[in-house]
Tab-separated table of C-alpha atoms in Angstrom:
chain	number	residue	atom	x	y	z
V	28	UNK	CA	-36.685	106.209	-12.591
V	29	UNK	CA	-35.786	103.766	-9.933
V	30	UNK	CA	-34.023	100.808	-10.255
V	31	UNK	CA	-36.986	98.623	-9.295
V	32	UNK	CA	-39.688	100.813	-11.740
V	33	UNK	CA	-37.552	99.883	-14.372
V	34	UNK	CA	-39.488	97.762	-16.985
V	35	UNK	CA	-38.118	94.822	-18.962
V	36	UNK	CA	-36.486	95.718	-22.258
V	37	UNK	CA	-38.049	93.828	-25.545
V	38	UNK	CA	-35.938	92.009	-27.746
V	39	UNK	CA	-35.570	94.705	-30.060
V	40	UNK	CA	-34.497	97.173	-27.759
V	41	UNK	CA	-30.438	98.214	-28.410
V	42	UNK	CA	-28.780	98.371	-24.875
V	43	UNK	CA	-27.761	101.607	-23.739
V	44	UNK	CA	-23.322	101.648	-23.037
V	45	UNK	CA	-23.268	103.948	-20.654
V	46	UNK	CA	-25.980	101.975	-18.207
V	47	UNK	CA	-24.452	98.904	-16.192
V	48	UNK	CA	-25.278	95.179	-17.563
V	49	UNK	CA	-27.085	92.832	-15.883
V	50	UNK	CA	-25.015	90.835	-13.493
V	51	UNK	CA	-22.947	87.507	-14.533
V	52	UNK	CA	-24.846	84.156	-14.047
V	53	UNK	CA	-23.548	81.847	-11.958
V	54	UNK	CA	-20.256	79.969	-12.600
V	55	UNK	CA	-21.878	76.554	-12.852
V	56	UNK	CA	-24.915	77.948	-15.283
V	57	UNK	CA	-22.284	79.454	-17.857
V	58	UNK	CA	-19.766	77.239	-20.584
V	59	UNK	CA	-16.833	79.172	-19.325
V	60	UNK	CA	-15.109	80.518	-16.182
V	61	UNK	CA	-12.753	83.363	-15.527
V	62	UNK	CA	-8.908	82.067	-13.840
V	63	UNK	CA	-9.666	83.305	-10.224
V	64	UNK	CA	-13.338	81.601	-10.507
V	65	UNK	CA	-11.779	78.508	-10.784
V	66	UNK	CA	-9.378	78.670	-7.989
V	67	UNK	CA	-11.742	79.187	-5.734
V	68	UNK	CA	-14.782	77.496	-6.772
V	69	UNK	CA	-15.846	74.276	-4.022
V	70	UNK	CA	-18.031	73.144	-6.958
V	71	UNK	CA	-14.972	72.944	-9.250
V	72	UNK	CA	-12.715	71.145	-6.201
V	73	UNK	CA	-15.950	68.782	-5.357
V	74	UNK	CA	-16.054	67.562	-8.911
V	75	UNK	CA	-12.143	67.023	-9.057
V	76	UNK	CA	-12.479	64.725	-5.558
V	77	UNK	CA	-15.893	62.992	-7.491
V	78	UNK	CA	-13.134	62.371	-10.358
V	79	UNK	CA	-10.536	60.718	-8.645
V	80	UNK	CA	-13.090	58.423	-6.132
V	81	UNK	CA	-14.648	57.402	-9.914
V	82	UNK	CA	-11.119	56.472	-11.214
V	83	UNK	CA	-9.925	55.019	-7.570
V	84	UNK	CA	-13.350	52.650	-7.589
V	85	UNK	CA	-12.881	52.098	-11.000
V	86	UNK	CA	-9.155	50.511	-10.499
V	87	UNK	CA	-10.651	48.447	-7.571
V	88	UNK	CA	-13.792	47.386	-10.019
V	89	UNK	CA	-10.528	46.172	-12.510
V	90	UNK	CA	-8.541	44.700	-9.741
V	91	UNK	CA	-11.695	42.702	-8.770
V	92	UNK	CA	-12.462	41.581	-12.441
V	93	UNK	CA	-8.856	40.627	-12.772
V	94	UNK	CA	-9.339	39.089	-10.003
V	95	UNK	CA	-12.315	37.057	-10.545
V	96	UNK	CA	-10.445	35.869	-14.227
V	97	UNK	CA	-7.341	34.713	-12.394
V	98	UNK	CA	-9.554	32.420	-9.607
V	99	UNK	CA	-12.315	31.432	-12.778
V	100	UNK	CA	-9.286	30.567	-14.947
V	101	UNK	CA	-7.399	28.361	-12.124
V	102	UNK	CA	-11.230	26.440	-11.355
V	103	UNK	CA	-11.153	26.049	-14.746
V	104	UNK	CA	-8.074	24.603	-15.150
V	105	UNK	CA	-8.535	21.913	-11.844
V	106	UNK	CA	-12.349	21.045	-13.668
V	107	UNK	CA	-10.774	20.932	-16.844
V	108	UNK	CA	-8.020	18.207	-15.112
V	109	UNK	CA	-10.796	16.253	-13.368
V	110	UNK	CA	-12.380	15.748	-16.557
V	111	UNK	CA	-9.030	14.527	-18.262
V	112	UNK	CA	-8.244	12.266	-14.797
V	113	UNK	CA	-11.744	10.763	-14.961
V	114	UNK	CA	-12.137	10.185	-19.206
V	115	UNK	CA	-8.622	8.260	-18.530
V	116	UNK	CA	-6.924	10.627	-20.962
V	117	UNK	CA	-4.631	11.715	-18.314
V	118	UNK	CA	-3.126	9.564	-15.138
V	119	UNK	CA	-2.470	9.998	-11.610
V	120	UNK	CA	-0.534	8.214	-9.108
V	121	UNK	CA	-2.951	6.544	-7.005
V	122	UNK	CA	-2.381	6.797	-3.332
V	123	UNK	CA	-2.265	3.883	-1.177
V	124	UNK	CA	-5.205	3.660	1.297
V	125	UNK	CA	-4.035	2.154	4.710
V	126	UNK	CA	-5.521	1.685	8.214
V	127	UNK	CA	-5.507	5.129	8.760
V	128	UNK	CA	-2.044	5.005	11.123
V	129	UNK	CA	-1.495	8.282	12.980
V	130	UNK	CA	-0.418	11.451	11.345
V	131	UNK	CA	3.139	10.765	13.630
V	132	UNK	CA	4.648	7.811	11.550
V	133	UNK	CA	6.040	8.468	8.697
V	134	UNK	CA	4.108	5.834	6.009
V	135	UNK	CA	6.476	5.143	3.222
V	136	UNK	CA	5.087	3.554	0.323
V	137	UNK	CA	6.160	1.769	-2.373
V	138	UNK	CA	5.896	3.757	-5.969
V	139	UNK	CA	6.401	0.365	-8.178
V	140	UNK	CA	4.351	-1.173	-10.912
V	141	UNK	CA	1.565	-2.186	-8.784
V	142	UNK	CA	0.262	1.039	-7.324
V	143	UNK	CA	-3.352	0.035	-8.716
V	144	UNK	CA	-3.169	-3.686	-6.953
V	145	UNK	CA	-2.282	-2.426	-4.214
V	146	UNK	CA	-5.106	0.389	-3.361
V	147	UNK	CA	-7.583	-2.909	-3.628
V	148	UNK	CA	-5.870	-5.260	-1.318
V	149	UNK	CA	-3.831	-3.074	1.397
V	150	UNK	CA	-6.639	-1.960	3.105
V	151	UNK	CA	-8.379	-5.313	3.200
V	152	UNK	CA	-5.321	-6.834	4.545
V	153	UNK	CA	-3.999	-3.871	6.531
V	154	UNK	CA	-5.990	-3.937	9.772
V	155	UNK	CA	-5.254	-7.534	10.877
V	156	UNK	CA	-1.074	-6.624	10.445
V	157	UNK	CA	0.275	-5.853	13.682
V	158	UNK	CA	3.956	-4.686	14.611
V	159	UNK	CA	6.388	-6.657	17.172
V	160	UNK	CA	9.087	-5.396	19.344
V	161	UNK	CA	11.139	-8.611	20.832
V	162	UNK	CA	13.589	-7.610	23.162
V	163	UNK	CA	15.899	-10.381	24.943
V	164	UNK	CA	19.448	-10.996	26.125
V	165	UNK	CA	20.854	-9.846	22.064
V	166	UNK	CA	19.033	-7.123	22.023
V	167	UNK	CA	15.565	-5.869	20.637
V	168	UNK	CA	14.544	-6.629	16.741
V	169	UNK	CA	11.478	-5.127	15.280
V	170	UNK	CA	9.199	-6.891	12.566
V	171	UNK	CA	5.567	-7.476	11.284
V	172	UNK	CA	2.749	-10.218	12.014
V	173	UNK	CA	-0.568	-10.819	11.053
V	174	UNK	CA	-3.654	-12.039	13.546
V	175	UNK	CA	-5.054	-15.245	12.097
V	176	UNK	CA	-7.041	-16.424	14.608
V	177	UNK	CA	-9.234	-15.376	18.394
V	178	UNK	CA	-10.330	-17.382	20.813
V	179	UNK	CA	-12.078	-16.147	24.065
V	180	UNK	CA	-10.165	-13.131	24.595
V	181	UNK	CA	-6.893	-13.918	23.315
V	182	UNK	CA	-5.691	-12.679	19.689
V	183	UNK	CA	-3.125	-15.296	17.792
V	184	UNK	CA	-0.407	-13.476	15.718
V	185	UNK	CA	1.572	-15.522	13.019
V	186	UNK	CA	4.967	-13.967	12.477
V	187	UNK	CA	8.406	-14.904	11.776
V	188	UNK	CA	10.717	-17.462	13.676
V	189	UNK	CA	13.596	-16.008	13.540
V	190	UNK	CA	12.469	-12.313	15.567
V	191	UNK	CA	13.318	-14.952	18.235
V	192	UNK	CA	15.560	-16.199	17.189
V	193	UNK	CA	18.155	-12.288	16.808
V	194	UNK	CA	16.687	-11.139	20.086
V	195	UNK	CA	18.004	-14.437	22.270
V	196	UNK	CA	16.257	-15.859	25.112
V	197	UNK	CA	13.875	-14.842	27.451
V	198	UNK	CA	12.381	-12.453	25.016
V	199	UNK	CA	9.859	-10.619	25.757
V	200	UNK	CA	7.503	-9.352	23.491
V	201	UNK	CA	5.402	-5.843	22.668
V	202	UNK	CA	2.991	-5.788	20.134
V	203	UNK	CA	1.360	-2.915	18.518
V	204	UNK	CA	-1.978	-3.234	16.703
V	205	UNK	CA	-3.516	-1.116	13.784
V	206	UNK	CA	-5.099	0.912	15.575
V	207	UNK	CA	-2.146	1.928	18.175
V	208	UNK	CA	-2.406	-0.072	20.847
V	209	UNK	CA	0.209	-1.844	22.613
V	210	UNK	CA	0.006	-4.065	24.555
V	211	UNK	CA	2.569	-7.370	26.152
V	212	UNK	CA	2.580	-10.652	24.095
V	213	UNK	CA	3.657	-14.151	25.223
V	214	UNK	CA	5.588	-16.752	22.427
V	215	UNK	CA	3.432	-19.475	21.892
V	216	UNK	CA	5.594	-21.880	20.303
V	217	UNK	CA	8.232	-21.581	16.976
V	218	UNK	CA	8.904	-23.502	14.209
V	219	UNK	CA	12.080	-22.996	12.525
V	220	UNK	CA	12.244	-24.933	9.836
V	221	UNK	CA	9.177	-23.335	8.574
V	222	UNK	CA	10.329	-20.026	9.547
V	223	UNK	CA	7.470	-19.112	12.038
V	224	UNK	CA	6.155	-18.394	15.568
V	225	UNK	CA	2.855	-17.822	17.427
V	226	UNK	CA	2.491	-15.351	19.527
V	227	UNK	CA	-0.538	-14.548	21.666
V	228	UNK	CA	-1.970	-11.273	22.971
V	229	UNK	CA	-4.918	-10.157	24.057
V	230	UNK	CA	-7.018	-6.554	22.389
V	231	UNK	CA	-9.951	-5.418	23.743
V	232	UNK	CA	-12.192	-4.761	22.606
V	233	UNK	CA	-12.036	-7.748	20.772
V	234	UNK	CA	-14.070	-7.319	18.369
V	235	UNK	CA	-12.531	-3.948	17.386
V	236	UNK	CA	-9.268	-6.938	15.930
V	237	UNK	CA	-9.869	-8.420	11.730
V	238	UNK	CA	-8.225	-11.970	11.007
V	239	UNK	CA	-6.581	-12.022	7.768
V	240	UNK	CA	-8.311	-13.719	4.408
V	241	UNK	CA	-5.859	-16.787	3.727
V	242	UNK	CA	-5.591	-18.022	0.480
V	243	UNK	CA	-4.150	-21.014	-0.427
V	244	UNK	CA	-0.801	-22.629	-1.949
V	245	UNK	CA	-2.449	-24.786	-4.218
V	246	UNK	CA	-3.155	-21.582	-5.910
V	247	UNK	CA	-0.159	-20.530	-6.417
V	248	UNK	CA	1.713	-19.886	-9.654
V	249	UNK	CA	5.404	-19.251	-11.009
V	250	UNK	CA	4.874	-15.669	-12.220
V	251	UNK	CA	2.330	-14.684	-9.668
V	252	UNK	CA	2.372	-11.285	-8.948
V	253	UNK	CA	2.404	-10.619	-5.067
V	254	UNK	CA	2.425	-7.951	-2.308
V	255	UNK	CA	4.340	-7.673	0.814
V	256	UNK	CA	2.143	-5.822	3.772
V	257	UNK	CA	4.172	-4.692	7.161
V	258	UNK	CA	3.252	-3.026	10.450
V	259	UNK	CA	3.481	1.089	9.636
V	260	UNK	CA	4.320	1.244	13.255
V	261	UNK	CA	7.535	-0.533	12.584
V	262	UNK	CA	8.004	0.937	9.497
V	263	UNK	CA	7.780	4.362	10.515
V	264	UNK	CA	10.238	4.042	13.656
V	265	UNK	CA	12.983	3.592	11.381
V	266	UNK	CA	11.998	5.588	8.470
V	267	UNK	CA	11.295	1.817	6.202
V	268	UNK	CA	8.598	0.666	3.782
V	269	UNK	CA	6.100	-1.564	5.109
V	270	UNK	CA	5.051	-2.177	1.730
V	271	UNK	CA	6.668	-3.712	-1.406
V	272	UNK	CA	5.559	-5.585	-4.696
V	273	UNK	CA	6.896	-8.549	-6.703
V	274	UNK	CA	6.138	-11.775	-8.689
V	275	UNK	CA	6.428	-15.770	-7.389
V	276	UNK	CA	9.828	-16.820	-9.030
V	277	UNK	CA	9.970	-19.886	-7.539
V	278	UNK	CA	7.396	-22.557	-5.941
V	279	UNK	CA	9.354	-24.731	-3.792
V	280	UNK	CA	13.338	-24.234	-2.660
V	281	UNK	CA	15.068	-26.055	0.285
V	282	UNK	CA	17.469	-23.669	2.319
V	283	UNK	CA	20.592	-25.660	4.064
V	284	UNK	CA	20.716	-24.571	7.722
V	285	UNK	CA	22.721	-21.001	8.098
V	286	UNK	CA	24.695	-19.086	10.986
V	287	UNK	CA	24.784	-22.107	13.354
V	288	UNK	CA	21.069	-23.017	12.675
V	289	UNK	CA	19.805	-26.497	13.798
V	290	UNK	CA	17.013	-26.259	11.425
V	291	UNK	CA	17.158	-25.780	7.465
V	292	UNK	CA	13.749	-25.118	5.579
V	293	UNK	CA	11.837	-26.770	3.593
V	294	UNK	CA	9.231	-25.771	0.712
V	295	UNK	CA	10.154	-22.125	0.832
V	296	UNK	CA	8.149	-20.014	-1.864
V	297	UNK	CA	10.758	-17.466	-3.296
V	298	UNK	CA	9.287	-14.019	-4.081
V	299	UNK	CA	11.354	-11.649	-6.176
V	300	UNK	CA	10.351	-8.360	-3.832
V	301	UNK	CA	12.410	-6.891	-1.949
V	302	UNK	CA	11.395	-6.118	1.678
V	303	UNK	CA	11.944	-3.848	4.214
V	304	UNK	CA	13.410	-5.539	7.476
V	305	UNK	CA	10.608	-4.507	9.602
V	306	UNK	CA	7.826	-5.966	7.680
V	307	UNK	CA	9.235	-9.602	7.994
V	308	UNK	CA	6.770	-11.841	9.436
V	309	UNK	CA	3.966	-9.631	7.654
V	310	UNK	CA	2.113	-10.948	4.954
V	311	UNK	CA	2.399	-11.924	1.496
V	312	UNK	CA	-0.581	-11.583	-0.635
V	313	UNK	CA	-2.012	-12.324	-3.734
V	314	UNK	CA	-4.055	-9.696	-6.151
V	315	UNK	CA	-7.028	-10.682	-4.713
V	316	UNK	CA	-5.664	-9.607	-1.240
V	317	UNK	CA	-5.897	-13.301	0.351
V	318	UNK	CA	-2.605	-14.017	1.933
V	319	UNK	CA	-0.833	-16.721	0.855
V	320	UNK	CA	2.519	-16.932	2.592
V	321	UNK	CA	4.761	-15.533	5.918
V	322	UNK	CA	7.921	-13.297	4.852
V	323	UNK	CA	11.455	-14.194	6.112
V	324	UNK	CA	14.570	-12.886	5.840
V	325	UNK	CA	17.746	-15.124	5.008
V	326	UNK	CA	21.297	-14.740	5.718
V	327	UNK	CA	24.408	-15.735	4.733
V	328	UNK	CA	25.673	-17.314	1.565
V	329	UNK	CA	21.882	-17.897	0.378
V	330	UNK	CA	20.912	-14.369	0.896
V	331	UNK	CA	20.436	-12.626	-2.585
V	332	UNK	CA	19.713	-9.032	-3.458
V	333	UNK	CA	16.158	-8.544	-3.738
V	334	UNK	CA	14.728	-11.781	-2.995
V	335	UNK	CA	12.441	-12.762	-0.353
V	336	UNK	CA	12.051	-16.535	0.970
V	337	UNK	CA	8.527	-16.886	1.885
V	338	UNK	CA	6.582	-19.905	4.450
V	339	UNK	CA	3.579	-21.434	2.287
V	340	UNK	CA	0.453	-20.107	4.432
V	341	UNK	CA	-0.893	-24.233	4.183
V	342	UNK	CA	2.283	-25.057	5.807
V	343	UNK	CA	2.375	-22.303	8.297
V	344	UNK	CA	-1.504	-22.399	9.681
V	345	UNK	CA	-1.083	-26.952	9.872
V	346	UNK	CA	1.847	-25.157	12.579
V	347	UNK	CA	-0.632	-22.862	14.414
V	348	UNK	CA	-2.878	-24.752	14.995
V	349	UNK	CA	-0.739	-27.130	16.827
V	350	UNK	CA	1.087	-24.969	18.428
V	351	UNK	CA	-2.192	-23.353	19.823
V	352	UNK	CA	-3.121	-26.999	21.181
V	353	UNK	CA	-0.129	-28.266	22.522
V	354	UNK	CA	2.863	-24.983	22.479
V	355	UNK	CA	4.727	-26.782	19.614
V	356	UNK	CA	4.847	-27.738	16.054
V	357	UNK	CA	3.775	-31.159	14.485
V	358	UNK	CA	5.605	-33.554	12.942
V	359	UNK	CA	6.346	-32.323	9.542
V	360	UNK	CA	5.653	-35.048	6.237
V	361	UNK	CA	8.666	-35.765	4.835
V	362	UNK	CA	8.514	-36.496	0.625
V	363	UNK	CA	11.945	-36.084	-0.376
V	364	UNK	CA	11.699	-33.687	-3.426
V	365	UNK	CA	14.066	-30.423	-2.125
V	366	UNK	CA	13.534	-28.061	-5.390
V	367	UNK	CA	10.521	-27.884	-7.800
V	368	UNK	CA	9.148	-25.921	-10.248
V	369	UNK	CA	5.564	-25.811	-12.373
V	370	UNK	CA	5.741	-26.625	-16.216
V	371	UNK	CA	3.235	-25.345	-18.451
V	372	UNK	CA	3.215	-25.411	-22.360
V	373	UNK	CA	1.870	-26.757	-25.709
V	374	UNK	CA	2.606	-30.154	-25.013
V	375	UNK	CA	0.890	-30.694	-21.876
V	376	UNK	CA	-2.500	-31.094	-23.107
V	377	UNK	CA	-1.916	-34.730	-24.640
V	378	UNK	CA	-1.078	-35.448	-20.729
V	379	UNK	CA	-4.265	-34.555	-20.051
V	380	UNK	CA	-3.007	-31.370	-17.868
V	381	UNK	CA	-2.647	-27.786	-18.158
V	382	UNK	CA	0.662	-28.258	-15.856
V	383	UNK	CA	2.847	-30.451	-14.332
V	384	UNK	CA	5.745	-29.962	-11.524
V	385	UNK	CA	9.205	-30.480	-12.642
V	386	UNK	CA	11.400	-32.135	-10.077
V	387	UNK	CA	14.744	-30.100	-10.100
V	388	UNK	CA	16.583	-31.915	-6.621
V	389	UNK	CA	15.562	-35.143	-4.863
V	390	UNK	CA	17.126	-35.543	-1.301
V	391	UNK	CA	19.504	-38.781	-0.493
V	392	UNK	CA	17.793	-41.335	0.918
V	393	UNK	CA	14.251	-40.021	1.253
V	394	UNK	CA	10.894	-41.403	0.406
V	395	UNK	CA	10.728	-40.349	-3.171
V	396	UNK	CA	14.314	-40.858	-4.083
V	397	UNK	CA	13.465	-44.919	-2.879
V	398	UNK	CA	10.687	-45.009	-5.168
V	399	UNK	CA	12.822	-44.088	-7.968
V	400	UNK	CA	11.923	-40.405	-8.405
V	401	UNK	CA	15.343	-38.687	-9.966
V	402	UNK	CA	15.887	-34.989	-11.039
V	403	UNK	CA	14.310	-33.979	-13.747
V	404	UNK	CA	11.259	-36.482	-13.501
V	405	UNK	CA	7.682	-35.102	-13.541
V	406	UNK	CA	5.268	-35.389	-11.413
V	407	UNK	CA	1.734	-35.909	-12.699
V	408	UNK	CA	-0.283	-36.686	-10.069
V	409	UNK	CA	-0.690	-37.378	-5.742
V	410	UNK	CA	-3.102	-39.666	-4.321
V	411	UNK	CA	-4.870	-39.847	-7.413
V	412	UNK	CA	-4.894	-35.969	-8.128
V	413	UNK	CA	-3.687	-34.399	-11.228
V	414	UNK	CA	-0.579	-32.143	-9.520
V	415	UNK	CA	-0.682	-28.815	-12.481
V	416	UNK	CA	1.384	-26.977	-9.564
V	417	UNK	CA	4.272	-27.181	-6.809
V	418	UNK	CA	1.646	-24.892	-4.877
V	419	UNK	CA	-0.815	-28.021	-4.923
V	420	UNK	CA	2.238	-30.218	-4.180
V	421	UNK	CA	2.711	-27.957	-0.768
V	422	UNK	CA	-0.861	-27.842	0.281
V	423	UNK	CA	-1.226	-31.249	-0.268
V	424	UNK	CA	1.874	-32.103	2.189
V	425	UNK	CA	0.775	-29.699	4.880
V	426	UNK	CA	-2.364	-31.943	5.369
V	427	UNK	CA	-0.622	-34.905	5.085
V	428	UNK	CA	0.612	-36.944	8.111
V	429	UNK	CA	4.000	-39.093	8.946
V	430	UNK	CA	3.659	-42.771	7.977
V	431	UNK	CA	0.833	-41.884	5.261
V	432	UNK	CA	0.965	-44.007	2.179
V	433	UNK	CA	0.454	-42.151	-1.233
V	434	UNK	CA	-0.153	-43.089	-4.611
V	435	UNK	CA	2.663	-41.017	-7.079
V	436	UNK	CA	2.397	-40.725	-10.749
V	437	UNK	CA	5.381	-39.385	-12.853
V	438	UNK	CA	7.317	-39.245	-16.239
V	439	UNK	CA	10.410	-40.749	-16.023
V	440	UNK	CA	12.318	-40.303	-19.562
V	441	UNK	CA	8.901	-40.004	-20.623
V	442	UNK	CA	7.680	-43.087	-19.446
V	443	UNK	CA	4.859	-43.333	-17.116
V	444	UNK	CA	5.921	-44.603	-13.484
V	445	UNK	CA	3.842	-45.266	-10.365
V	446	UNK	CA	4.435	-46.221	-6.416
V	447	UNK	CA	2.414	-46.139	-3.168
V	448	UNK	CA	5.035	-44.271	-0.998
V	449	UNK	CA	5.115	-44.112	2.529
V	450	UNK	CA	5.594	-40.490	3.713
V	451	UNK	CA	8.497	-39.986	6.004
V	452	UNK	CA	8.803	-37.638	9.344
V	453	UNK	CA	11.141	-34.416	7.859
V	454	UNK	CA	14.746	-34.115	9.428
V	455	UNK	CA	16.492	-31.353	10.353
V	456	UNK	CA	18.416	-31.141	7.218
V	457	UNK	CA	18.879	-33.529	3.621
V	458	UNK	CA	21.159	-33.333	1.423
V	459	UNK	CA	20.702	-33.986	-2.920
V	460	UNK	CA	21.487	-37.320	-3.920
């Protein structure tokens, strides 16, 4: 019979030993394979190379989930910190917000106790400080100054006396605004023995320039807590802080003339703060960022570590405005009472007063010493006023006039005194009687 006339065997049939089997079925359709099948099979080598791509894009699949946990697990972390930042539970140091000076001066800023004041009244103060180069025969001296007033086209910059004063004569002035430019300024007039000058200059645009809020001395306390804002222009060129924090110490100190002065000063406010050289003439300024006062620096034997003498801003603005009119200061009122401080306490009440100034030095020969006012007196009241504070005493004065007649209340051993002074013209120095 021939191969293909062969019929299909049953299931019963018994096969036959000495006839040939059926042939193998293919490697893939049986359970097992012989050694040299193997070897050789693509199938087998394909489904090696399928094995290793499934394990190779299985380790990226884990590298990417490992991954994804490391960058969910740091967002976490920064959300979870936000939430602690913002619910208080945690703190941060608050940076200081400024003027926005370019990214090419170094801004150093104070770290101190009154980061928080500070982010509120830098920025409202910041834009109307300007820096001041005065070069002249000594040599050039760098400091701060604030724009308090425009007219027309011209900018007027209150700053510090005695810039002048270290650079010589025939100075001649650059100053820088907040926003970078520079341009030439001309000395209006100075007034030493209130440790100030006026300078004018002229921005355009104009309107581009902020005058400062100014406060007022009568508002000023012993204890007040205070800020001391500088040019970051100046600051940065020699690697300073042009900003510093403090507290009033002191409402009213006389300082003897120094270094071959002609002038001493009078009614100084004395800040404990200490200040960086170039951001004398910049402003002092109260927590509710109105500025209240001109820094200066002092030398010699009434120099002291970490102190800052300061020109009441009453005192300083009665000088700019004259100096604006007519290129020099006004007669200064002349009182007599060299070193004060306020008084507060339990007792005052039954005065009828929440404060009082203490008189600590009355000078020789002066209007109040005539009328019988003697260290250690109180005074209770000017011109009919009730006189809680030396600040009061000082803004009072700077509106007062040469020849003016006062009315003056005051303890004296605790008993009551009163005199209609006549107000004085101030010298150039007094001495304590």
């Amino acid at each position: 019979m021939e191969p293909e006339e062969e019929q299909s065997r049953g299931s019963g049939d018994e096969p036959d030993d000495d006839q040939p089997g059926p042939p193998w079925l293919p490697p893939d359709d049986r359970l097992w394979r012989h050694p040299s099948e193997v070897r050789v099979n693509p199938a087998t080598t394909r489904q090696v190379e399928t094995v290793a791509s499934v394990g190779a894009w299985a380790r990226r699949v884990e590298l990417r989930i490992w991954s994804l946990g490391v960058v969910a697990g740091v967002v976490g972390a920064l959300i979870c910190t936000a939430v602690l930042v913002a619910t208080g539970v945690v703190s941060t140091p608050q940076a200081v917000v400024t003027s926005a000076p370019p990214s090419t001066v170094p801004v150093h800023l104070s770290t101190s106790r009154s980061q928080p004041g500070a982010t509120a009244v830098v920025p409202q103060v910041a834009p109307s400080v300007v820096g001041l180069s005065v070069n002249g025969a000594q040599g050039v001296v760098s400091g701060s100054g604030i724009i308090v007033s425009t007219s027309g086209q011209y900018c007027y910059v209150l700053t510090d006396s005695a810039l002048f004063q270290e650079a010589g004569p025939n100075s001649q002035v650059q100053v820088v605004s907040s926003s970078g430019q520079t341009k030439a300024g001309y000395l209006v007039g100075a007034d030493p023995s209130a440790g100030i000058a006026v300078v004018r200059v002229v921005f355009l645009p104009l309107n581009s320039q902020s005058t400062v809020d100014l406060g007022s001395d009568a508002n000023v306390q012993t204890g007040e807590e205070v800020f001391s804002v500088g040019s970051p222009f100046m600051a940065g060129s020699s690697n300073g802080s042009y900003f510093a924090d403090g507290y009033i110490i002191d409402t009213s100190s006389y300082l003897q003339p120094v270094n071959g002065a002609s002038n001493a000063m009078f009614s100084m406010l004395v800040a404990d703060i200490s200040v960086d050289p170039t951001a004398y003439g910049g402003a002092l300024v109260d927590g509710l960022g109105d500025v209240i006062g001109i820094t200066n620096p002092v030398t010699g034997p009434l120099a002291r570590t970490g102190l800052t003498y300061v020109t009441p801003i009453d005192t300083a603005m009665t000088d700019v405005s004259a100096m604006i009119k007519d290129g020099k200061p006004a007669p200064h009122p002349w009182f007599g009472v060299l070193q004060a401080n306020d008084v507060s306490g339990a007792g005052l009440p039954r005065l009828g007063t929440s404060g009082v100034v203490q008189v600590d030095t009355v000078a020789s020969g002066s209007p109040a010493a005539k009328a019988g006012i003697a260290d250690s007196d109180i005074i209770t009241s000017v011109g009919g006023k009730s006189t809680s504070s030396v600040g009061q005493l000082i803004s009072w004065l700077a509106d007062a006039k040469p020849g003016q007649v006062v009315s003056v209340d005051w303890l004296h051993n605790d008993k009551s005194r009163q005199a209609d002074i006549t107000l004085g013209t101030q010298p150039a120095s007094a001495s304590p009687s």
